[in-house]
mmCIF file of C-alpha atoms in Angstrom:
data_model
loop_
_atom_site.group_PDB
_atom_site.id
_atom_site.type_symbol
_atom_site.label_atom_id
_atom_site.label_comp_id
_atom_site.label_asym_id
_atom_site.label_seq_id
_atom_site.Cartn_x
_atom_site.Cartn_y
_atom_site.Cartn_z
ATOM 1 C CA UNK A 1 -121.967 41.558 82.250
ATOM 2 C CA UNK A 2 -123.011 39.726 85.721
ATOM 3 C CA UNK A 3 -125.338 36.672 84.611
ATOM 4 C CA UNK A 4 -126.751 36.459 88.675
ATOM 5 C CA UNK A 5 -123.200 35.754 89.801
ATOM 6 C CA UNK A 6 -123.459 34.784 93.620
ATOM 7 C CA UNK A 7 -119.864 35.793 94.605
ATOM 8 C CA UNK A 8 -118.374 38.742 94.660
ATOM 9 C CA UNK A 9 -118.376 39.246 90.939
ATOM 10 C CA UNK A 10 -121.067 42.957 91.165
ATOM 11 C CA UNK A 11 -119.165 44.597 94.057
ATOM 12 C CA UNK A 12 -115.792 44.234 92.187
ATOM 13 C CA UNK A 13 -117.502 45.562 89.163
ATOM 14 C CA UNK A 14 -118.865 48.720 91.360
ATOM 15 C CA UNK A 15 -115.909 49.138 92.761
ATOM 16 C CA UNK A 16 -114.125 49.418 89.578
ATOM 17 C CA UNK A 17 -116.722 51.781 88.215
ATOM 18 C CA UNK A 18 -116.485 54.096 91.268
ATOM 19 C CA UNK A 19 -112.543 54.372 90.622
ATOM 20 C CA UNK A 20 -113.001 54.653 87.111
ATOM 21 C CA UNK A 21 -116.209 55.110 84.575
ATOM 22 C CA UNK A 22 -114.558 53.565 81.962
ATOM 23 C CA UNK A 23 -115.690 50.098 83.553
ATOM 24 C CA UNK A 24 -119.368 50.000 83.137
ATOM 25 C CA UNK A 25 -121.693 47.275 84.712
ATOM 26 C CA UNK A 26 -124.819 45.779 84.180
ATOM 27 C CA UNK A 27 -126.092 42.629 86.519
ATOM 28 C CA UNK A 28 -128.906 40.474 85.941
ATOM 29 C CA UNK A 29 -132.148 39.408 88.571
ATOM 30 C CA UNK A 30 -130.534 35.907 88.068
ATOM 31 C CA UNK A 31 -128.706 33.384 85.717
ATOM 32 C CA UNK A 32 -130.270 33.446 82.111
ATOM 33 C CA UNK A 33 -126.750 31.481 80.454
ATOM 34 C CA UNK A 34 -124.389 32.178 78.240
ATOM 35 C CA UNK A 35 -126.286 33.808 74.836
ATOM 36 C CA UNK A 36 -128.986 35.745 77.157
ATOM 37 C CA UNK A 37 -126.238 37.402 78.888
ATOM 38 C CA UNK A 38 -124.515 38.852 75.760
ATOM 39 C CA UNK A 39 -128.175 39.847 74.131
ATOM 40 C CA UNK A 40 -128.364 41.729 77.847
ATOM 41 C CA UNK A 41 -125.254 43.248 77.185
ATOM 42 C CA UNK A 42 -125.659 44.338 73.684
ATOM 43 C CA UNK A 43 -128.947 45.630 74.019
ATOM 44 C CA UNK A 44 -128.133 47.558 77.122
ATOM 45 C CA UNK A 45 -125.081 49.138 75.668
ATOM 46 C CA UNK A 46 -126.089 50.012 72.850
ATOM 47 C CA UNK A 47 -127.869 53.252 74.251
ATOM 48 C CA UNK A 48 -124.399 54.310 75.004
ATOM 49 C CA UNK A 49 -122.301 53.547 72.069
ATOM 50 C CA UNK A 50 -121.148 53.436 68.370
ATOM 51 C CA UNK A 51 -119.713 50.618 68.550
ATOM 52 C CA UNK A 52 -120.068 47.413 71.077
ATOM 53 C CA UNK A 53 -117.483 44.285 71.350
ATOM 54 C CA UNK A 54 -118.395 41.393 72.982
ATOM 55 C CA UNK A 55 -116.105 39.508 74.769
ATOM 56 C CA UNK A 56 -115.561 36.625 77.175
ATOM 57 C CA UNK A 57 -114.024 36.911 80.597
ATOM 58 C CA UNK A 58 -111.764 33.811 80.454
ATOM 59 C CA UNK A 59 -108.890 35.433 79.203
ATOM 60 C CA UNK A 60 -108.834 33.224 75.770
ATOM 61 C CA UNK A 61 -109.717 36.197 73.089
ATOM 62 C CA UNK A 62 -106.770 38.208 72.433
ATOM 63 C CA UNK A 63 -107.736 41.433 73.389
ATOM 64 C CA UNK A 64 -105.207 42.862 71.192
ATOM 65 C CA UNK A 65 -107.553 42.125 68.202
ATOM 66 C CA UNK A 66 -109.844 45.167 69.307
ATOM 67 C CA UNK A 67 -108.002 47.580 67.712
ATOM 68 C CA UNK A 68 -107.791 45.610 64.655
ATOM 69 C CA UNK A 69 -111.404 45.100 64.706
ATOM 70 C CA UNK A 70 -111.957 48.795 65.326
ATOM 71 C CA UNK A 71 -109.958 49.802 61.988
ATOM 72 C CA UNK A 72 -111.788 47.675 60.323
ATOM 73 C CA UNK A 73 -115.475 49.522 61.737
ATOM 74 C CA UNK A 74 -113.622 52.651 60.468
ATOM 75 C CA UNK A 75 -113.350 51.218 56.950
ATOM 76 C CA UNK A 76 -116.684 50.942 57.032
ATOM 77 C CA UNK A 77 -117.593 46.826 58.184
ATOM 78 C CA UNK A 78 -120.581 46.917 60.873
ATOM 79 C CA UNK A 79 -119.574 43.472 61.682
ATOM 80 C CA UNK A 80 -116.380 42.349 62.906
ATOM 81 C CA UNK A 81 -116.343 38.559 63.352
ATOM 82 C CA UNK A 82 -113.193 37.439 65.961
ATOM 83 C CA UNK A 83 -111.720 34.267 64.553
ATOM 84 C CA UNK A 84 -109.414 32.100 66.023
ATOM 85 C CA UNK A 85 -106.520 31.905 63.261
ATOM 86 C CA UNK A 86 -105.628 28.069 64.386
ATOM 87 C CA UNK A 87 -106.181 25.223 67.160
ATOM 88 C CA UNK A 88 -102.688 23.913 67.412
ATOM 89 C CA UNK A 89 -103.464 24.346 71.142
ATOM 90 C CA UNK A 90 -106.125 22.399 71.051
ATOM 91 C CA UNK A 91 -106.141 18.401 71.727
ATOM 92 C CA UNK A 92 -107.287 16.315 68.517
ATOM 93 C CA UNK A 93 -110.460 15.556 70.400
ATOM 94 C CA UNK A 94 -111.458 19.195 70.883
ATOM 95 C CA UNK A 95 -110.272 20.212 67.746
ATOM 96 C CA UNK A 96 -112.527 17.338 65.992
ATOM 97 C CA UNK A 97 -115.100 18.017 67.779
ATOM 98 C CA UNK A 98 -115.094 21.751 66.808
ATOM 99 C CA UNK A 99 -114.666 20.941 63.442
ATOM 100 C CA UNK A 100 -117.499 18.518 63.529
ATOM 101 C CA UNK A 101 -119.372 21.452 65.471
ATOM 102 C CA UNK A 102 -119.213 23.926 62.631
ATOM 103 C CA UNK A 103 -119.824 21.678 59.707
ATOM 104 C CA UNK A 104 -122.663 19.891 61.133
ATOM 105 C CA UNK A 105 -124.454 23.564 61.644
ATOM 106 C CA UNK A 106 -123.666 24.668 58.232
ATOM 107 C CA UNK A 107 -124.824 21.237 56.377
ATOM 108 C CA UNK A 108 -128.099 21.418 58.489
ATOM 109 C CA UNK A 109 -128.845 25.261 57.404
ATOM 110 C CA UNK A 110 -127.176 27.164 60.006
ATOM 111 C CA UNK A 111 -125.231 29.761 58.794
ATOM 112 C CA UNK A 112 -122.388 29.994 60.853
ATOM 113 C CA UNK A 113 -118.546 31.443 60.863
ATOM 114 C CA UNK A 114 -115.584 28.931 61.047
ATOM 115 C CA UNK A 115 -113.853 29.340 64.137
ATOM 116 C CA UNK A 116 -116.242 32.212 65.470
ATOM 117 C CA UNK A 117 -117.650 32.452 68.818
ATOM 118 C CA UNK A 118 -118.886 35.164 70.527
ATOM 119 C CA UNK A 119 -115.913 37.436 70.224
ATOM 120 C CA UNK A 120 -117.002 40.120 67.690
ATOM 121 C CA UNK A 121 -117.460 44.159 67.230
ATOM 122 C CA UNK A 122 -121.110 45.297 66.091
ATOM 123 C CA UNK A 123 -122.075 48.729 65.068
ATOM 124 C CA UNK A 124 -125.286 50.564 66.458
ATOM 125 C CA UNK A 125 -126.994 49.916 63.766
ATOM 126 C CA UNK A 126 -126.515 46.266 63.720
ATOM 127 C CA UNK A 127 -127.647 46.190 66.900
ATOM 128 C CA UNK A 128 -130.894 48.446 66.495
ATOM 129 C CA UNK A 129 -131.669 46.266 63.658
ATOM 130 C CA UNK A 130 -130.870 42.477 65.814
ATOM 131 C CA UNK A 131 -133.433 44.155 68.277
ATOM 132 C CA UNK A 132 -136.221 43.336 66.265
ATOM 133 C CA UNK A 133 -135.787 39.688 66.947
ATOM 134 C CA UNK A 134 -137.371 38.814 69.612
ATOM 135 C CA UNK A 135 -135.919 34.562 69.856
ATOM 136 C CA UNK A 136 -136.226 33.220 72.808
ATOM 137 C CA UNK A 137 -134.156 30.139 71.579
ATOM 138 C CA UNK A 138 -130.856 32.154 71.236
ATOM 139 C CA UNK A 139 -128.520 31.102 69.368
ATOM 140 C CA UNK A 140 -126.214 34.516 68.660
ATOM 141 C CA UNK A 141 -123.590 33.027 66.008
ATOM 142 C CA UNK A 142 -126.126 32.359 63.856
ATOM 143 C CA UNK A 143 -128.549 34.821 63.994
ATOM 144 C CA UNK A 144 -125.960 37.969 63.580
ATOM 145 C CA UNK A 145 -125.354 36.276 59.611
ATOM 146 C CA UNK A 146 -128.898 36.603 59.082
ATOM 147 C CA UNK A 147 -128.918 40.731 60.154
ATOM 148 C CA UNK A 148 -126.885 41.287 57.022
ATOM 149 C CA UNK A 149 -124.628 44.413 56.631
ATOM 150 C CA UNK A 150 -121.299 44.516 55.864
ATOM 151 C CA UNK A 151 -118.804 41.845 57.781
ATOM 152 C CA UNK A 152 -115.863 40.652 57.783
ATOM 153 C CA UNK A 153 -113.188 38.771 60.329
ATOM 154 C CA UNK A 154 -110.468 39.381 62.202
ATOM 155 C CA UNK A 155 -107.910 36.671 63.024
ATOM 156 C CA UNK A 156 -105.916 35.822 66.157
ATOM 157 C CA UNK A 157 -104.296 33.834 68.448
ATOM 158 C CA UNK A 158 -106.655 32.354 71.612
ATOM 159 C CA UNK A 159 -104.524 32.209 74.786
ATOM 160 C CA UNK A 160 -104.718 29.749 77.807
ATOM 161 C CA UNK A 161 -107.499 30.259 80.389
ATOM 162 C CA UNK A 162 -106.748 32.827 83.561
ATOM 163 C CA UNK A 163 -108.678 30.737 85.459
ATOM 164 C CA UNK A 164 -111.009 27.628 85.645
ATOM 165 C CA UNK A 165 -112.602 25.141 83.596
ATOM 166 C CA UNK A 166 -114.442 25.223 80.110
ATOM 167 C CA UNK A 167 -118.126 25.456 80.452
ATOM 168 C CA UNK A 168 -118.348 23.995 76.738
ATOM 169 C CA UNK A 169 -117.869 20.145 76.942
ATOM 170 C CA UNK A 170 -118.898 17.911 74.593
ATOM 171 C CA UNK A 171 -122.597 17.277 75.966
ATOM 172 C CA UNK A 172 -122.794 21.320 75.870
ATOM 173 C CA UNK A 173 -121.533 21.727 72.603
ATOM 174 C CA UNK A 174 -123.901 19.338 71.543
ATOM 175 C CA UNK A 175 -126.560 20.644 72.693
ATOM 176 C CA UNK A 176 -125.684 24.192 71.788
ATOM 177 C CA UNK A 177 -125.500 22.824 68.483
ATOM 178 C CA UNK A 178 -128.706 20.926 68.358
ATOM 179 C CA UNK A 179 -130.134 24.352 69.881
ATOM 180 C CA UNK A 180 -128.944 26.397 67.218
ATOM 181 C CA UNK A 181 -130.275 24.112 64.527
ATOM 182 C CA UNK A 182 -133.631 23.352 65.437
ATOM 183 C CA UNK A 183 -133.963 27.631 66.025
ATOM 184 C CA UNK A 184 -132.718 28.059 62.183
ATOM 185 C CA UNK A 185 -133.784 25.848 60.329
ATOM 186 C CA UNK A 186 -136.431 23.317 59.123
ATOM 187 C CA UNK A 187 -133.720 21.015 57.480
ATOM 188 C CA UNK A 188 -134.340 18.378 60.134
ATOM 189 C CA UNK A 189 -138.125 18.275 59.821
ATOM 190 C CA UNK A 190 -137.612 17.967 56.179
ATOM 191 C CA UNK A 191 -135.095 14.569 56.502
ATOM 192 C CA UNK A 192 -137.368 13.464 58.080
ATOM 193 C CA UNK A 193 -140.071 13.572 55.800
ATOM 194 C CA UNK A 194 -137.788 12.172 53.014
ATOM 195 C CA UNK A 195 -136.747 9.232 54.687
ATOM 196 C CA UNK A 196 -140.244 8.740 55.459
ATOM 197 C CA UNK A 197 -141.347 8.755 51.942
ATOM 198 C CA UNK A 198 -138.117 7.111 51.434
ATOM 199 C CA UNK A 199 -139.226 4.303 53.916
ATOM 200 C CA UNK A 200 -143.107 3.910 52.215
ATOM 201 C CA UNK A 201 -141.549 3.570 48.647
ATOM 202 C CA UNK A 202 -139.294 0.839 49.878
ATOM 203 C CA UNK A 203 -142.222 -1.287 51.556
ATOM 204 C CA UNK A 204 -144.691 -0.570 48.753
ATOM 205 C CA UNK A 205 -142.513 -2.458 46.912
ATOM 206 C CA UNK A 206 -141.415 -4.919 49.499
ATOM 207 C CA UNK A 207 -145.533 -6.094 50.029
ATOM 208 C CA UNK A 208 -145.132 -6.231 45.947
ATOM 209 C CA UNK A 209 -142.856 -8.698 45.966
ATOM 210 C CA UNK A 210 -144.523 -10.876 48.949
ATOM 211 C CA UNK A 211 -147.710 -11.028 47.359
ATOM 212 C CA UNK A 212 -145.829 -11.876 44.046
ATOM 213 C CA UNK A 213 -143.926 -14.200 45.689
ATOM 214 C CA UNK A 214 -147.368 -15.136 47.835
ATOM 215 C CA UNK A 215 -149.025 -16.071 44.446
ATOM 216 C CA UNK A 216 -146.503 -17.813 42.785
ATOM 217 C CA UNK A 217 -146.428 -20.511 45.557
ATOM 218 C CA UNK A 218 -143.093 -19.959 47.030
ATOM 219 C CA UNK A 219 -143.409 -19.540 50.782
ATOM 220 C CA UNK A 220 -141.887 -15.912 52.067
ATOM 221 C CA UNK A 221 -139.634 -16.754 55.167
ATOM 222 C CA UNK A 222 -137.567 -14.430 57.546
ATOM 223 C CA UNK A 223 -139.574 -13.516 60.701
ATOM 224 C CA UNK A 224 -136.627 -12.128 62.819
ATOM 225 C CA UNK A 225 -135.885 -9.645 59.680
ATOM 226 C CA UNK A 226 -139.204 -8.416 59.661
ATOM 227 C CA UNK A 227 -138.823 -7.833 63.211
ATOM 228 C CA UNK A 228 -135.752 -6.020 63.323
ATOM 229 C CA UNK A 229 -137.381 -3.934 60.208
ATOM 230 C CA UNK A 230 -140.108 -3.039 62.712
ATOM 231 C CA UNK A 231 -138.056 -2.360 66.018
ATOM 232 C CA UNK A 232 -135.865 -0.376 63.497
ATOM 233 C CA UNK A 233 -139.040 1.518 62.370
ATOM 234 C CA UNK A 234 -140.118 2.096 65.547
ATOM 235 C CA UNK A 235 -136.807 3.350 66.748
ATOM 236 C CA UNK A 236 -137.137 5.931 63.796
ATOM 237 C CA UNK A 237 -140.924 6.858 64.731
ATOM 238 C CA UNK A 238 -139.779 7.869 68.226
ATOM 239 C CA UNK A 239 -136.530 9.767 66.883
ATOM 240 C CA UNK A 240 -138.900 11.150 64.409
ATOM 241 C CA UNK A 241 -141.167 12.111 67.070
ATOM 242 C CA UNK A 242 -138.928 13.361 69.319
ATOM 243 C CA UNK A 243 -137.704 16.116 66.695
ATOM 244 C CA UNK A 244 -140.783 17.567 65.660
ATOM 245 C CA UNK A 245 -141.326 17.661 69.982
ATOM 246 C CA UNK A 246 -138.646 19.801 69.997
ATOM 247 C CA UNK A 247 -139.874 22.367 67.267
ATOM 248 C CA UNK A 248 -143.272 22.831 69.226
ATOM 249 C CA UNK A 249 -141.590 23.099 72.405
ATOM 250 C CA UNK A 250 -140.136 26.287 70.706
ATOM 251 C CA UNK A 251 -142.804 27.191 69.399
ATOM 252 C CA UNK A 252 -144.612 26.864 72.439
ATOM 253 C CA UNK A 253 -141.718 28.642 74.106
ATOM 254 C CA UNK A 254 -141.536 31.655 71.924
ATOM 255 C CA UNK A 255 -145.299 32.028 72.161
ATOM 256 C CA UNK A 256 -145.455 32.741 76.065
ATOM 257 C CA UNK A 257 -143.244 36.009 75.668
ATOM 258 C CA UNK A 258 -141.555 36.383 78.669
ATOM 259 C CA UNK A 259 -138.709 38.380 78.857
ATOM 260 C CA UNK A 260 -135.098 37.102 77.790
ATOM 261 C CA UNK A 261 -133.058 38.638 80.619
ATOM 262 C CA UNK A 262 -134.245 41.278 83.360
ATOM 263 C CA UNK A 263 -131.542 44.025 84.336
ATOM 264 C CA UNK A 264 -131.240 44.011 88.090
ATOM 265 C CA UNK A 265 -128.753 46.849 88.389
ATOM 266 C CA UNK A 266 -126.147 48.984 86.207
ATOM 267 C CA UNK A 267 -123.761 51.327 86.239
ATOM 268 C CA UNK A 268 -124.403 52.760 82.813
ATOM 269 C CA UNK A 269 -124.540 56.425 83.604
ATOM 270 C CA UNK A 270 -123.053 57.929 80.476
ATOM 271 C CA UNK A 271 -120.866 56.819 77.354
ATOM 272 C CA UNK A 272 -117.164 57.441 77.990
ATOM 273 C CA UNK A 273 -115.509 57.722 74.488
ATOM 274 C CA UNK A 274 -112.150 56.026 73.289
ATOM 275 C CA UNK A 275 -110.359 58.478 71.560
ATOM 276 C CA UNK A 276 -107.142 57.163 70.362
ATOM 277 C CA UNK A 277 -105.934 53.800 69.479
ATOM 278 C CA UNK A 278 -103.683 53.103 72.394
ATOM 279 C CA UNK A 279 -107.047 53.617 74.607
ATOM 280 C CA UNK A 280 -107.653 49.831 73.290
#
């Protein structure tokens, strides 16, 4: 899958296809990111396939787990999730981080697999079924749990990187995870509104007090508390604010329907079948 690549990345892939049809292409008008390029993939291939595995080109998924994942299609899974078995390769940071990653999706409502990228075998029928939703706010590892069929994992080891840097910093993951929230779930707009009402029981009491307080003579002190009570308030307001911003913006988003990815070119011409397990 070329997502608008401006090297050389196409003419390598045609090249390859011309020598042998079992490398297939398909290049986009220009760069959608990461989860729009795999939907382009999916969709596209699965016209010409049983099966479909998704995979990145880093060189990190062990390729090797293919034929595992395939054995378990054949026992009849339509989901094979690729899951890293351990991060001993990882640094603390990055493996706290991706710890933090998957837990804070799953306590905010987004159902998610531990250790699960985008590494993972679909059937046909999964994917005729994911093509009825229509997101524009991707967010792949969590929408694939909500198709439903039967799934289950396959484990192995990630290797070092061919080539290059991580595209998935901190700031990225972050936001990737802050993306996939906000396009599952509600459970933010709902915190929200308890710690609002959590806020309002707590000063209906508080003006209670004063005016108790107010009545009985005794002179109710403290201006720079009440001040940082407010600037705190206010901070939350804005927070608050800036949330529920983000759910119209989807909304807004997902109301223009414009298309996800636009194929520029392929080389999909017809399906060419694996028919052993050493072809993996």
């Amino acid at each position: 899958m070329d997502d608008g690549s401006v090297d050389h990345t196409w003419e390598i892939i045609a090249e390859l296809n011309k020598t042998d049809e079992r490398y297939q292409g398909i290049r986009q008008s220009r760069n959608r990111g990461h989860q729009n390029a795999v939907l382009a993939g999916l969709m596209e291939a699965r016209h010409h396939a049983d099966i479909t595995i998704s995979i990145d080109c880093d060189g990190q998924d062990d390729i090797d787990a293919m034929g595992r994942m395939v054995d378990k299609y054949r026992q009849g899974f339509d989901i094979v999730y690729g899951v890293r078995s351990s991060r001993d390769t990882d640094t603390f940071f990055k493996r706290f981080t991706a710890e933090s990653f998957y837990k804070l999706l799953n306590a905010f409502g987004a159902e998610v697999i531990y250790n699960h990228a985008d590494y993972r075998l679909t059937s046909k029928r999964v994917l005729d079924a994911f093509a009825d939703y229509h997101e524009v706010n991707l967010f792949l590892r969590g929408l694939f749990p909500l198709v439903g069929f039967s799934h289950t994992t396959v484990e192995y080891e990630r290797h070092e990187r061919l080539a290059g840097k991580s595209h998935y910093p901190l700031n990225k993951m972050l936001s990737l995870a802050f993306n996939g929230i906000t396009s599952l779930s509600i459970k933010p707009i709902r915190l929200i509104t308890g710690f609002g009402a959590s806020v309002s029981l707590v000063s209906f009491i508080a003006v209670i007090w004063a005016v108790v307080m107010a009545l009985a003579g005794n002179t109710v002190s403290g201006w720079a508390s009440i001040t940082s009570i407010i600037c705190f308030l206010a901070g939350v307001q804005l927070l608050s604010l800036g949330i529920i911003g983000e759910y119209i913006g989807k909304i807004y988003l997902e109301t223009k329907h414009r298309p996800r990815y636009i194929i520029a070119g392929t080389t999909l011409r017809r399906c060419v079948l694996l028919s052993t397990q050493e072809d993996l």
